[in-house]
Amino acid sequence: MHAIEFEADIQNGMVKIPDEYAHLKNRHARIVVLYENTTEEESPSVKQVGIDFTSVKAPSLTAHDGVEYQRNLRA
């Protein structure tokens, strides 16, 4: 599998492939779209999903400094 990267505007649901990649016409491709959130959009990770984790207690995790714990695991 090969990868290319370019920036383009999505207009009416379409992305124009630059001429330098004309050899890709009529080929199947997997597309990944990366975009900046606008101020009115909330990141999905910021949205509350209706689960309250405030009552969850994990003493095995809070008893250690997280960074120090990971360093010890990797030593």
One Martini backbone bead per residue (centre of mass of N, CA, C, O) as a GRO file, in nm:
protein
   75
    1MET     BB    1   0.099   0.035   0.021
    2HIS     BB    2   0.028   0.371  -0.049
    3ALA     BB    3   0.115   0.725   0.011
    4ILE     BB    4  -0.050   1.041   0.016
    5GLU     BB    5  -0.024   1.411   0.031
    6PHE     BB    6  -0.287   1.663   0.055
    7GLU     BB    7  -0.453   1.964  -0.002
    8ALA     BB    8  -0.815   2.027   0.027
    9ASP     BB    9  -1.126   2.109  -0.081
   10ILE     BB   10  -1.456   2.053   0.013
   11GLN     BB   11  -1.697   2.023  -0.260
   12ASN     BB   12  -1.985   1.879  -0.261
   13GLY     BB   13  -1.826   1.607  -0.165
   14MET     BB   14  -1.556   1.693  -0.318
   15VAL     BB   15  -1.227   1.585  -0.436
   16LYS     BB   16  -0.946   1.706  -0.587
   17ILE     BB   17  -0.710   1.560  -0.769
   18PRO     BB   18  -0.413   1.613  -0.842
   19ASP     BB   19  -0.239   1.600  -1.138
   20GLU     BB   20   0.012   1.437  -1.019
   21TYR     BB   21  -0.228   1.194  -0.967
   22ALA     BB   22  -0.351   1.077  -1.243
   23HIS     BB   23  -0.275   0.764  -1.210
   24LEU     BB   24  -0.541   0.727  -1.007
   25LYS     BB   25  -0.742   0.690  -1.203
   26ASN     BB   26  -0.968   0.442  -1.157
   27ARG     BB   27  -0.911   0.390  -0.848
   28HIS     BB   28  -0.875   0.246  -0.552
   29ALA     BB   29  -0.925   0.409  -0.222
   30ARG     BB   30  -0.810   0.516   0.087
   31ILE     BB   31  -0.966   0.760   0.296
   32VAL     BB   32  -0.832   1.035   0.490
   33VAL     BB   33  -0.973   1.283   0.707
   34LEU     BB   34  -0.834   1.597   0.796
   35TYR     BB   35  -0.958   1.836   1.042
   36GLU     BB   36  -1.061   2.132   1.163
   37ASN     BB   37  -1.207   2.269   1.416
   38THR     BB   38  -1.455   2.458   1.492
   39THR     BB   39  -1.592   2.656   1.734
   40GLU     BB   40  -1.887   2.507   1.706
   41GLU     BB   41  -1.729   2.254   1.741
   42GLU     BB   42  -1.716   1.946   1.901
   43SER     BB   43  -1.543   1.722   2.036
   44PRO     BB   44  -1.610   1.397   2.105
   45SER     BB   45  -1.431   1.397   2.373
   46VAL     BB   46  -1.602   1.640   2.504
   47LYS     BB   47  -1.846   1.499   2.499
   48GLN     BB   48  -2.106   1.382   2.667
   49VAL     BB   49  -2.212   1.028   2.708
   50GLY     BB   50  -2.364   0.960   3.000
   51ILE     BB   51  -2.108   0.892   3.177
   52ASP     BB   52  -2.021   0.845   3.522
   53PHE     BB   53  -1.676   0.849   3.664
   54THR     BB   54  -1.658   0.978   3.959
   55SER     BB   55  -1.706   0.694   4.129
   56VAL     BB   56  -1.449   0.583   4.033
   57LYS     BB   57  -1.218   0.348   4.176
   58ALA     BB   58  -0.840   0.321   4.144
   59PRO     BB   59  -0.602   0.239   4.356
   60SER     BB   60  -0.386   0.110   4.165
   61LEU     BB   61  -0.349   0.395   4.012
   62THR     BB   62  -0.336   0.618   4.255
   63ALA     BB   63  -0.082   0.500   4.422
   64HIS     BB   64   0.072   0.611   4.172
   65ASP     BB   65   0.293   0.741   3.973
   66GLY     BB   66   0.250   0.723   3.644
   67VAL     BB   67   0.537   0.768   3.534
   68GLU     BB   68   0.692   0.588   3.730
   69TYR     BB   69   0.537   0.330   3.670
   70GLN     BB   70   0.618   0.311   3.368
   71ARG     BB   71   0.924   0.304   3.408
   72ASN     BB   72   0.924   0.040   3.573
   73LEU     BB   73   0.797  -0.139   3.352
   74ARG     BB   74   1.041  -0.066   3.132
   75ALA     BB   75   1.306  -0.168   3.300
   0.00000   0.00000   0.00000
